[in-house]
Coordinates of C-alpha atoms and ligand atoms in Angstrom, one line a residue:
M1 CA 82.9 76.6 85.7
C2 CA 80.3 79.1 86.7
G3 CA 80.5 82.6 85.2
I4 CA 79.4 86.0 86.4
I5 CA 78.6 89.1 84.4
G6 CA 77.0 92.3 85.8
Y7 CA 76.3 95.8 84.3
I8 CA 75.3 99.1 85.7
G9 CA 75.1 102.1 83.4
S10 CA 72.7 104.0 81.0
Q11 CA 71.9 101.3 78.5
E12 CA 69.4 98.5 78.8
A13 CA 71.2 95.8 80.8
V14 CA 69.7 92.6 79.3
P15 CA 71.3 92.6 75.8
L16 CA 74.7 93.4 77.4
L17 CA 74.3 90.6 80.0
I18 CA 73.2 88.0 77.4
E19 CA 76.2 89.0 75.3
G20 CA 78.5 88.6 78.3
L21 CA 77.0 85.2 79.1
K22 CA 77.7 84.0 75.6
R23 CA 81.3 85.0 76.0
L24 CA 81.4 82.7 79.0
E25 CA 79.8 79.7 77.3
Y26 CA 83.2 78.1 76.5
R27 CA 83.7 77.5 80.2
G28 CA 81.0 74.9 80.2
Y29 CA 77.7 75.4 82.1
D30 CA 74.3 73.7 82.5
S31 CA 71.9 76.5 83.4
A32 CA 71.8 80.3 83.3
G33 CA 69.9 83.3 84.6
I34 CA 69.6 87.1 84.8
A35 CA 68.3 89.5 87.5
V36 CA 67.4 93.1 86.6
Q37 CA 66.8 95.7 89.3
N38 CA 64.2 98.3 88.2
A39 CA 61.2 100.3 89.3
I40 CA 59.2 97.1 89.7
G41 CA 61.8 95.7 92.1
M42 CA 63.6 92.6 90.9
E43 CA 62.9 90.8 87.7
I44 CA 64.4 87.3 87.3
R45 CA 64.6 85.0 84.4
K46 CA 66.5 81.7 84.6
C47 CA 66.4 78.2 83.1
A48 CA 68.2 74.9 82.9
G49 CA 70.0 74.4 79.6
K50 CA 71.5 76.7 77.0
I51 CA 71.7 80.5 76.9
A52 CA 69.6 80.4 73.7
R53 CA 66.8 79.1 76.0
L54 CA 67.3 82.1 78.4
E55 CA 67.2 84.4 75.4
E56 CA 63.8 83.0 74.5
L57 CA 62.6 83.5 78.0
V58 CA 63.8 87.0 78.1
S59 CA 62.3 88.0 74.8
E60 CA 58.8 86.6 75.9
R61 CA 58.7 89.2 78.7
P62 CA 61.7 91.5 78.5
P63 CA 62.9 92.9 81.8
C64 CA 63.7 96.6 81.4
G65 CA 66.4 98.3 83.4
T66 CA 69.9 99.5 83.4
I67 CA 71.2 97.5 86.4
G68 CA 71.6 93.7 86.3
I69 CA 73.6 90.6 87.1
A70 CA 73.8 87.3 85.3
H71 CA 75.3 83.9 85.7
T72 CA 76.1 80.6 84.0
R73 CA 76.1 77.8 86.4
W74 CA 78.1 74.6 86.4
A75 CA 76.4 72.6 89.1
T76 CA 78.4 71.7 92.2
H77 CA 75.6 71.6 94.9
G78 CA 72.2 70.5 93.6
A79 CA 71.2 69.2 90.2
P80 CA 71.3 71.5 87.1
T81 CA 67.6 72.6 87.3
T82 CA 65.9 75.9 86.7
Q83 CA 65.2 76.2 90.4
N84 CA 68.9 75.8 91.3
A85 CA 70.1 78.2 88.6
H86 CA 71.4 81.6 89.8
P87 CA 70.4 84.4 90.6
H88 CA 69.1 83.5 94.0
V89 CA 66.8 85.7 96.0
D90 CA 65.7 86.2 99.6
A91 CA 62.1 85.5 100.8
G92 CA 61.0 89.0 99.9
R93 CA 62.7 89.0 96.5
T94 CA 64.4 92.3 97.4
I95 CA 67.9 90.9 97.1
A96 CA 69.3 88.9 94.2
L97 CA 72.8 87.4 93.9
V98 CA 75.0 85.4 91.7
H99 CA 77.9 83.4 93.2
N100 CA 80.9 81.4 92.0
G101 CA 82.6 79.1 94.5
I102 CA 81.5 76.8 97.3
I103 CA 80.1 77.7 100.7
E104 CA 81.4 74.9 102.9
N105 CA 79.3 75.6 106.0
S106 CA 76.0 76.0 104.0
D107 CA 74.4 73.0 105.9
V108 CA 75.0 74.6 109.3
L109 CA 73.9 78.1 108.0
R110 CA 70.8 76.5 106.4
R111 CA 69.8 75.0 109.8
Q112 CA 70.3 78.3 111.6
L113 CA 68.4 80.2 109.0
R114 CA 65.5 77.7 109.1
E115 CA 65.3 78.3 112.9
I116 CA 64.6 81.9 112.3
G117 CA 61.9 81.1 109.8
C118 CA 63.7 81.1 106.4
E119 CA 62.3 78.8 103.8
F120 CA 64.6 77.4 101.2
R121 CA 63.5 76.9 97.6
T122 CA 66.7 75.4 96.1
E123 CA 69.3 72.8 96.9
T124 CA 72.2 75.2 96.4
D125 CA 74.8 76.4 98.9
T126 CA 74.4 79.9 97.4
E127 CA 70.8 80.4 98.5
V128 CA 71.9 80.7 102.1
M129 CA 73.8 83.9 101.1
A130 CA 70.6 85.6 99.9
H131 CA 68.9 84.8 103.2
L132 CA 71.9 85.8 105.3
I133 CA 72.2 89.2 103.5
A134 CA 68.5 89.8 104.0
A135 CA 68.8 88.9 107.7
T136 CA 71.7 91.3 108.2
F137 CA 70.3 94.1 106.1
E138 CA 69.8 97.4 107.8
G139 CA 69.5 99.8 104.9
N140 CA 73.0 99.6 103.3
L141 CA 73.7 96.7 100.9
E142 CA 77.5 96.6 101.2
Q143 CA 77.4 96.5 105.0
A144 CA 74.9 93.7 104.9
V145 CA 77.0 91.7 102.4
A146 CA 80.1 92.3 104.5
A147 CA 78.3 91.2 107.7
A148 CA 76.9 88.1 105.9
L149 CA 80.4 87.2 104.6
T150 CA 81.8 87.1 108.1
Q151 CA 79.6 84.0 108.7
I152 CA 80.7 82.2 105.5
V153 CA 83.4 79.5 105.3
G154 CA 84.4 78.7 101.7
T155 CA 85.1 80.5 98.5
Y156 CA 83.2 83.2 96.6
G157 CA 83.1 85.6 93.8
L158 CA 79.8 87.3 94.1
A159 CA 77.6 90.1 92.8
V160 CA 74.5 91.4 94.6
V161 CA 71.8 93.8 93.8
S162 CA 68.9 95.0 96.0
S163 CA 65.7 96.9 95.4
R164 CA 66.0 98.2 99.0
D165 CA 69.3 99.9 98.3
P166 CA 69.0 100.5 94.5
G167 CA 71.4 102.0 92.0
K168 CA 74.4 99.8 92.9
I169 CA 76.0 96.4 92.5
V170 CA 78.0 95.1 95.4
V171 CA 80.7 92.5 94.6
A172 CA 83.1 90.6 96.7
K173 CA 85.9 88.1 96.2
R174 CA 87.6 85.3 98.1
G175 CA 89.1 82.4 96.2
A176 CA 87.1 82.8 93.0
P177 CA 88.2 85.3 90.3
L178 CA 86.4 88.7 89.9
L179 CA 87.2 91.8 88.0
L180 CA 85.7 95.2 87.2
G181 CA 85.4 96.5 83.6
L182 CA 85.7 100.2 83.3
S183 CA 84.1 102.2 80.5
E184 CA 86.5 103.1 77.7
N185 CA 84.7 106.2 76.5
D186 CA 82.7 108.9 78.3
E187 CA 79.7 106.6 78.8
K188 CA 78.9 106.2 82.5
A189 CA 79.0 102.4 82.9
M190 CA 80.6 99.7 84.9
F191 CA 80.9 95.9 84.4
V192 CA 81.8 93.1 86.8
A193 CA 82.8 89.7 85.6
S194 CA 84.4 86.5 86.7
D195 CA 86.4 86.3 83.5
V196 CA 87.8 89.0 81.3
A197 CA 86.3 87.3 78.2
A198 CA 82.8 88.5 79.3
V199 CA 83.6 92.2 79.1
L200 CA 86.1 92.3 76.3
G201 CA 83.5 93.3 73.7
H202 CA 83.2 96.6 75.6
T203 CA 86.4 97.4 77.4
R204 CA 90.0 96.5 77.7
K205 CA 90.4 98.4 81.0
V206 CA 89.9 96.2 84.0
V207 CA 90.6 96.2 87.7
Y208 CA 91.2 92.8 89.3
L209 CA 89.9 92.3 92.8
D210 CA 92.1 90.5 95.4
D211 CA 90.8 88.1 98.1
G212 CA 89.1 89.9 101.0
E213 CA 88.0 92.8 98.8
L214 CA 84.6 94.2 98.2
A215 CA 83.6 96.8 95.6
V216 CA 80.5 99.0 95.2
L217 CA 79.7 99.8 91.6
R218 CA 77.6 102.7 90.4
A219 CA 77.1 103.9 86.9
D220 CA 79.7 106.7 87.4
G221 CA 82.4 104.6 89.0
Y222 CA 83.3 102.3 91.8
A223 CA 84.8 102.2 95.3
L224 CA 87.1 99.3 96.3
M225 CA 87.5 98.4 99.9
D226 CA 88.7 95.9 102.5
I227 CA 85.7 93.7 103.4
G228 CA 86.8 93.6 107.1
S229 CA 86.7 97.4 107.3
L230 CA 83.0 97.6 106.6
D231 CA 82.0 97.1 110.2
P232 CA 80.3 100.3 111.1
S233 CA 82.5 100.7 114.2
E234 CA 85.6 101.0 112.0
P235 CA 86.7 103.5 109.4
T236 CA 86.4 102.0 105.9
R237 CA 89.7 101.2 104.3
F238 CA 89.5 102.1 100.7
I239 CA 91.9 100.6 98.2
E240 CA 93.5 102.2 95.1
R241 CA 94.2 99.6 92.4
E242 CA 96.0 100.1 89.1
I243 CA 94.0 99.6 86.0
S244 CA 95.2 96.7 83.8
H245 CA 95.0 97.0 80.0
I246 CA 94.1 93.7 78.3
A247 CA 96.1 93.1 75.1
W248 CA 95.1 89.5 74.4
D249 CA 92.5 88.5 71.9
L250 CA 89.3 86.7 72.9
D251 CA 90.3 83.3 71.7
R252 CA 93.4 83.3 73.9
I253 CA 91.6 84.7 76.9
E254 CA 89.0 81.9 76.8
R255 CA 91.9 79.5 77.2
G256 CA 93.2 81.6 80.1
G257 CA 96.3 82.5 78.0
Y258 CA 97.2 78.9 77.3
P259 CA 97.5 77.7 73.8
H260 CA 95.2 74.7 74.4
F261 CA 92.4 73.8 76.9
M262 CA 94.3 70.6 77.6
L263 CA 97.4 72.5 78.9
K264 CA 95.1 74.9 80.8
E265 CA 93.4 71.9 82.5
I266 CA 96.8 70.3 83.3
F267 CA 97.8 73.5 85.0
E268 CA 94.4 73.7 86.8
Q269 CA 95.2 70.5 88.7
P270 CA 96.4 72.0 92.0
V271 CA 93.2 73.9 92.3
A272 CA 91.0 71.0 91.1
I273 CA 92.6 68.7 93.7
C274 CA 92.0 71.3 96.4
D275 CA 88.3 71.5 95.3
A276 CA 88.0 67.7 95.4
M277 CA 89.2 67.8 99.0
R278 CA 87.4 70.9 100.1
G279 CA 85.4 70.4 103.3
R280 CA 86.0 66.6 103.2
V281 CA 89.2 66.1 105.2
L282 CA 89.0 65.8 109.0
E283 CA 92.4 66.6 110.5
E284 CA 91.7 65.7 114.1
E285 CA 89.9 62.3 113.4
G286 CA 92.4 61.5 110.6
T287 CA 89.7 60.6 108.1
A288 CA 87.5 61.9 105.3
R289 CA 83.9 63.0 105.4
L290 CA 81.9 62.3 102.2
G291 CA 78.5 63.8 102.4
G292 CA 77.0 61.8 99.5
L293 CA 77.8 58.5 101.3
Y294 CA 76.4 59.3 104.8
H295 CA 73.1 57.5 104.2
L296 CA 75.0 54.4 103.0
S297 CA 77.1 53.9 106.1
E298 CA 75.6 50.5 106.9
E299 CA 76.0 49.2 103.3
L300 CA 79.6 50.4 103.2
N301 CA 80.4 48.9 106.6
S302 CA 79.1 45.5 105.6
A303 CA 80.5 45.6 102.1
Q304 CA 82.5 42.5 101.4
R305 CA 83.5 43.3 97.8
I306 CA 83.7 46.4 95.6
I307 CA 83.4 46.3 91.8
F308 CA 84.6 49.4 89.9
T309 CA 83.2 49.8 86.4
A310 CA 84.3 52.5 84.0
C311 CA 85.7 53.3 80.5
G312 CA 88.9 54.9 79.2
T313 CA 90.8 57.1 81.6
S314 CA 88.2 56.5 84.3
W315 CA 88.9 52.8 84.1
H316 CA 92.6 53.6 84.8
A317 CA 91.5 55.6 87.9
A318 CA 89.5 52.5 88.9
L319 CA 92.6 50.3 88.7
V320 CA 94.4 52.7 91.0
G321 CA 91.4 52.5 93.3
E322 CA 91.8 48.7 93.4
Y323 CA 95.4 49.0 94.6
L324 CA 94.4 51.6 97.2
L325 CA 91.3 49.9 98.7
E326 CA 92.9 46.5 98.9
E327 CA 96.1 47.8 100.4
Y328 CA 94.7 50.2 103.0
A329 CA 91.0 49.2 103.5
R330 CA 91.6 45.4 103.0
I331 CA 88.4 45.1 100.8
P332 CA 88.5 42.8 97.8
V333 CA 88.1 44.8 94.7
E334 CA 87.5 44.0 91.0
V335 CA 87.7 46.4 88.1
E336 CA 85.6 45.8 85.0
Y337 CA 85.4 47.6 81.7
A338 CA 81.8 48.8 81.7
S339 CA 81.4 47.6 78.1
E340 CA 82.2 44.0 79.2
F341 CA 80.4 44.1 82.5
R342 CA 77.1 45.0 80.9
Y343 CA 77.0 41.9 78.7
R344 CA 78.5 39.3 81.0
N345 CA 76.5 37.6 83.6
P346 CA 78.4 39.0 86.5
V347 CA 78.3 37.3 89.9
I348 CA 77.2 39.9 92.4
P349 CA 76.8 38.4 95.8
A350 CA 75.1 40.2 98.7
N351 CA 77.1 42.9 100.3
T352 CA 78.7 44.0 97.0
V353 CA 79.1 47.7 96.2
V354 CA 79.4 48.6 92.6
V355 CA 81.1 52.0 91.9
A356 CA 80.8 53.6 88.5
I357 CA 83.6 56.1 87.7
S358 CA 82.9 58.7 85.0
Q359 CA 84.0 62.2 84.3
S360 CA 80.9 63.1 82.3
G361 CA 78.4 60.8 84.1
E362 CA 76.9 60.1 80.7
T363 CA 79.0 57.3 79.1
A364 CA 76.6 54.9 77.7
D365 CA 78.5 51.7 78.6
T366 CA 79.1 52.8 82.2
L367 CA 75.5 53.8 82.6
A368 CA 74.3 50.4 81.2
A369 CA 76.8 48.5 83.5
L370 CA 75.4 50.5 86.5
R371 CA 71.8 49.6 85.6
E372 CA 72.8 45.9 85.3
A373 CA 74.4 46.1 88.7
K374 CA 71.3 47.6 90.2
R375 CA 69.1 44.9 88.6
N376 CA 71.4 42.4 90.4
G377 CA 70.7 44.0 93.7
A378 CA 74.0 45.7 94.3
T379 CA 74.4 49.0 96.2
T380 CA 75.6 51.5 93.5
L381 CA 77.8 54.5 93.9
G382 CA 79.2 57.0 91.4
I383 CA 82.4 58.9 91.3
V384 CA 81.4 61.6 88.8
N385 CA 82.5 65.1 87.8
V386 CA 79.3 66.4 86.2
V387 CA 76.7 67.2 88.9
G388 CA 73.2 66.0 88.1
S389 CA 74.4 63.7 85.2
S390 CA 72.7 60.4 84.5
I391 CA 75.1 58.3 86.5
A392 CA 74.9 60.7 89.5
R393 CA 71.1 60.6 89.4
E394 CA 70.8 56.8 89.1
T395 CA 73.3 55.7 91.7
D396 CA 72.3 55.2 95.4
G397 CA 75.0 57.6 96.5
G398 CA 78.3 59.0 95.4
V399 CA 81.1 61.5 95.5
Y400 CA 81.5 64.4 93.1
A401 CA 85.1 65.1 91.9
H402 CA 84.5 68.9 91.7
S403 CA 87.2 69.2 89.0
G404 CA 85.3 71.8 87.1
P405 CA 84.4 71.4 83.4
E406 CA 86.9 69.6 81.3
I407 CA 86.9 70.8 77.7
G408 CA 90.0 69.1 76.2
V409 CA 88.9 65.6 75.0
A410 CA 91.9 64.0 76.6
S411 CA 91.1 63.8 80.3
T412 CA 93.6 65.3 82.7
K413 CA 92.3 67.2 85.7
A414 CA 89.3 65.0 85.9
F415 CA 91.6 61.9 86.2
T416 CA 93.6 63.4 89.1
G417 CA 90.3 64.5 90.6
Q418 CA 89.1 61.0 90.5
L419 CA 92.3 59.7 92.1
T420 CA 91.9 62.3 94.9
V421 CA 88.3 61.2 95.5
L422 CA 89.5 57.5 95.5
A423 CA 92.1 58.4 98.1
L424 CA 89.5 60.0 100.3
F425 CA 87.1 57.1 99.8
T426 CA 90.0 54.7 100.8
L427 CA 90.9 56.7 103.8
M428 CA 87.3 56.8 105.0
L429 CA 86.8 53.0 104.6
A430 CA 90.3 52.2 105.9
R431 CA 89.7 54.1 109.1
R432 CA 86.6 52.0 109.7
R433 CA 88.5 48.9 109.0
G434 CA 91.6 49.0 111.1
M435 CA 93.7 52.0 110.0
S436 CA 94.9 53.8 113.2
I437 CA 94.1 57.4 113.8
L438 CA 97.8 58.2 113.6
E439 CA 98.1 56.7 110.1
G440 CA 94.9 58.5 109.1
R441 CA 96.4 61.8 110.2
E442 CA 99.5 61.1 108.1
V443 CA 97.3 60.6 105.1
V444 CA 95.4 63.8 105.9
A445 CA 98.7 65.7 106.2
A446 CA 99.9 64.3 102.9
L447 CA 96.6 65.2 101.2
R448 CA 97.0 68.8 102.4
E449 CA 100.4 69.1 100.9
L450 CA 99.3 67.5 97.6
P451 CA 98.3 70.7 95.6
E452 CA 101.6 72.4 96.3
K453 CA 103.5 69.3 95.2
V454 CA 101.5 69.1 91.9
E455 CA 102.5 72.8 91.4
R456 CA 106.1 71.6 91.7
V457 CA 105.7 68.9 89.1
L458 CA 104.3 71.5 86.7
E459 CA 107.6 73.4 86.9
A460 CA 109.1 70.5 84.9
Q461 CA 107.2 71.6 81.8
E462 CA 110.2 73.1 80.0
Q463 CA 112.4 70.1 80.7
I464 CA 109.7 67.8 79.5
D465 CA 109.4 69.9 76.4
Q466 CA 113.0 69.2 75.6
I467 CA 112.5 65.5 76.1
A468 CA 109.5 65.7 73.8
E469 CA 111.7 67.4 71.1
A470 CA 114.0 64.3 71.1
Y471 CA 111.2 61.8 70.7
S472 CA 108.4 63.4 68.8
S473 CA 109.1 61.5 65.6
H474 CA 109.2 58.1 67.2
R475 CA 106.5 55.7 66.2
N476 CA 106.2 53.5 69.3
F477 CA 106.4 54.0 73.0
L478 CA 106.3 51.7 76.0
Y479 CA 105.2 52.8 79.4
L480 CA 106.2 50.7 82.5
G481 CA 105.1 50.8 86.1
R482 CA 104.5 48.5 89.1
G483 CA 101.8 48.5 91.7
A484 CA 99.5 51.5 91.5
H485 CA 101.9 53.0 89.0
F486 CA 101.0 50.3 86.5
P487 CA 97.6 52.0 85.8
I488 CA 99.5 55.3 85.6
A489 CA 101.6 53.7 82.9
L490 CA 98.4 52.7 81.1
E491 CA 97.1 56.2 81.4
G492 CA 100.4 57.7 80.1
A493 CA 100.3 55.5 77.1
L494 CA 96.6 56.3 76.5
K495 CA 97.3 60.1 76.7
L496 CA 100.0 59.8 74.1
K497 CA 97.9 57.6 71.7
E498 CA 94.9 59.9 72.0
I499 CA 96.5 63.1 71.1
S500 CA 99.7 62.4 69.2
Y501 CA 98.5 59.2 67.3
I502 CA 101.7 57.4 68.3
H503 CA 101.3 53.8 69.2
A504 CA 102.0 53.4 72.9
E505 CA 101.4 50.5 75.3
G506 CA 101.4 50.4 79.1
Y507 CA 102.7 47.3 80.9
P508 CA 103.4 46.2 84.5
A509 CA 107.2 46.5 84.4
A510 CA 107.9 42.9 85.2
E511 CA 105.5 41.6 82.6
M512 CA 107.6 43.2 79.9
K513 CA 109.9 40.2 79.6
H514 CA 106.9 38.1 78.7
G515 CA 106.5 39.7 75.3
P516 CA 107.1 43.4 74.7
I517 CA 110.8 43.0 75.4
A518 CA 111.0 41.6 71.9
L519 CA 110.2 45.1 70.6
I520 CA 112.9 46.9 72.4
D521 CA 115.7 48.5 70.4
E522 CA 117.2 52.0 70.1
D523 CA 114.0 53.2 68.4
M524 CA 111.7 52.3 71.3
P525 CA 111.6 54.9 74.0
V526 CA 110.5 53.4 77.3
V527 CA 108.9 55.6 80.0
V528 CA 109.4 54.1 83.4
L529 CA 107.6 55.1 86.5
A530 CA 110.0 54.5 89.4
P531 CA 109.2 56.5 92.6
D532 CA 111.1 55.4 95.6
D533 CA 108.5 53.0 96.9
S534 CA 108.3 49.4 98.0
V535 CA 109.0 48.1 94.5
Y536 CA 111.7 50.5 93.5
A537 CA 114.5 47.9 93.5
K538 CA 112.4 45.6 91.3
V539 CA 111.8 48.4 88.8
I540 CA 115.6 49.0 88.6
S541 CA 116.0 45.4 87.5
N542 CA 113.4 46.0 84.8
V543 CA 115.2 49.1 83.6
E544 CA 118.5 47.0 83.3
E545 CA 116.6 44.7 81.0
V546 CA 115.6 47.6 78.7
K547 CA 119.1 49.1 78.8
A548 CA 120.7 45.8 77.9
R549 CA 118.7 45.9 74.6
G550 CA 119.6 49.5 73.8
G551 CA 116.2 51.0 74.7
K552 CA 116.1 54.7 75.5
I553 CA 114.7 55.3 79.0
I554 CA 112.8 58.3 80.3
A555 CA 112.3 57.8 84.1
V556 CA 109.9 59.5 86.4
V557 CA 111.6 59.3 89.9
N558 CA 111.4 61.1 93.2
E559 CA 113.4 64.2 93.9
G560 CA 116.9 63.3 95.1
D561 CA 117.0 59.9 93.3
R562 CA 120.5 58.8 92.4
E563 CA 120.6 55.1 91.7
L564 CA 118.1 54.9 88.8
S565 CA 118.9 58.4 87.6
A566 CA 122.5 57.3 86.9
K567 CA 121.3 54.5 84.6
V568 CA 118.7 56.2 82.4
D569 CA 118.7 58.7 79.5
H570 CA 116.3 61.3 80.9
V571 CA 115.0 61.9 84.4
I572 CA 111.9 63.7 85.4
S573 CA 111.7 64.3 89.2
V574 CA 108.5 64.6 91.2
P575 CA 108.1 65.3 94.9
R576 CA 107.9 62.5 97.4
T577 CA 104.6 61.8 99.1
I578 CA 103.0 58.8 100.8
E579 CA 102.5 55.7 98.5
M580 CA 98.7 56.2 98.5
L581 CA 99.1 59.5 96.8
Q582 CA 102.2 59.1 94.7
P583 CA 100.3 58.0 91.5
I584 CA 98.7 61.5 91.4
L585 CA 102.1 63.1 91.2
T586 CA 103.6 60.6 88.6
A587 CA 100.5 61.0 86.3
V588 CA 101.1 64.7 85.7
P589 CA 104.5 64.6 83.9
L590 CA 103.0 62.0 81.6
Q591 CA 100.2 64.3 80.6
L592 CA 102.8 67.1 79.9
L593 CA 104.9 64.7 77.9
A594 CA 102.0 63.6 75.7
Y595 CA 100.9 67.2 75.3
A596 CA 104.4 68.4 74.3
I597 CA 104.8 65.6 71.7
A598 CA 101.4 66.2 70.2
V599 CA 102.1 69.9 69.8
K600 CA 105.4 69.1 68.1
R601 CA 103.7 66.8 65.7
G602 CA 101.1 69.5 64.9
C603 CA 98.2 67.5 66.2
S604 CA 94.8 68.8 67.1
V605 CA 95.4 68.6 70.8
D606 CA 91.9 69.6 72.2
Q607 CA 89.9 67.7 69.6
P608 CA 91.9 64.6 68.5
R609 CA 90.6 62.8 65.5
N610 CA 87.9 60.1 65.9
L611 CA 87.5 60.8 69.6
A612 CA 84.6 62.3 71.5
K613 CA 84.6 63.9 75.0
S614 CA 81.5 62.0 76.1
V615 CA 80.6 58.7 74.4
T616 CA 76.8 58.4 74.8
V617 CA 76.4 55.6 72.3
E618 CA 77.3 52.0 72.6
Ligands
G6P1 C1 85.8 59.0 76.1 C2 86.8 60.0 76.3 C3 87.8 59.6 77.3 C4 87.1 59.1 78.6 C5 86.1 58.1 78.3 C6 85.2 57.8 79.5 O1 86.3 57.9 75.4 O2 87.5 60.4 75.1 O3 88.7 60.6 77.6 O4 88.1 58.7 79.5 O5 85.2 58.5 77.3 O6 84.5 58.9 79.8 P1 83.8 59.3 81.2 O7 83.1 60.6 81.0 O8 82.9 58.2 81.5 O9 84.9 59.3 82.3

């Protein structure tokens, strides 16, 4: 995720900013930049790629000055290029700003700003903020920032400097974290950062901003205020905030206090799902708006077949997509392992849309499959997490998952992000192919409730931990599910295999009797996905078959379930939602179960043996 660090004090800013950026590297980024405000005005250095590259740039022509802001960018709008890297400036280069978050109405603002003569140099949503602040500037930076923010829809943590109102950094927060670092000694200095890791080398005294707050930082202190009260017609409402003392070490802070990135990422899912939906759901029309597919409306309307191609966890997401699209949009779907697709001679008739799903956007097999599909004349789409990645660049269109960087090798939040995007894609196509507006609105309402329901699933962590205790020394696991929960069973088994090195297999529940049933005895735990859906009764019969052979059953059911719960050894309850979205909720406890078992077995959770986060070789 993007990172912010800013400094105002008596020392040269650049070395402190570079050090802060390095502390933020663990969050993942694809470009970085610095702005220093000094007697010349504003000096900016930025580049795509690593901070080491930025250091080179800075050392070629070092910007001098004691006030500066810096940023690591993880692209969400616009490719990870030098041009798109922060800081962004207004036309006169008198205002520079760094921003975390997403400005949802940037397209509208961009159009309005163009009408008054603004020229845009980047593809980012952030650049509109620089122009907006310049347009509202009347001599006082904090008032201009506050006025500009009244026009913004979306989320932000931002830091702004201006040569027209020098000697201060103005920062503001809504929906993206931001904190102030206070000097520990007598030195007159202040820091601002998006993450405490960035300031920890200098201070353990921090003040956290809340949403709707703005702070003005000067070398000798800061003033915290309510953004809304900066209107000149009102008295400014200043805020007193307690100083927090950070006791954790750096290593722990980088993981947000979690023992592993994987657990952190599992717990980030409510936010990641929100981000995947942000600005894409249309309540009134009961549908989804996917900007990266606008120009392909005709191809999508005339599509007679969709082929998904992917690897690993993304392939499981594709299987869920198959169930969703066929059920709700009534389009025939095929799912192919990318590694197979690329070497077959696939039949790709006219009006076929090939969709590559990939967290990294760089998986070699998926990329090759995509190229093969293009050669065969298909329209190609990508459902990708990493903006500007190869798959994102080479497809005709696509939808970003916006899950944020995933560091743990075993994919978690990127998977549920992919499922969320697939639900939006299904909704959009289904509404064009017969789904009524009322049904569409039901889907929208259920999507809105989803993040809070994922929060509720996460509350089961302690209970899942106890279940893990009982089974961590078993050597085999079976995962069963039906319908769209069959791919979730596959994903649950994969998670366990990847990080705990226990052999696990996923099966469609009814298929068990055609083979795997021979394996069942009291040493074979069976994880059964049994939400209260159209195949619930069938799953109960499958559970009976396991029980009759002494198998131990861990069931994932809906809250309030009685019938199945009475028959099994362990029950994990998840909230009820519509069938289209239920797989997102049943996937989460399986991630927690795999995690807890791996920890109990002392495995290297974030970097399992033999696995790589992004497989860029064949
Ligand atoms: C690797 C990772 C998996 C991932 C797969 C596909 O094998 O270890 O977690 O699911 O690649 O990656 P992609 O980036 O294309 O989704």
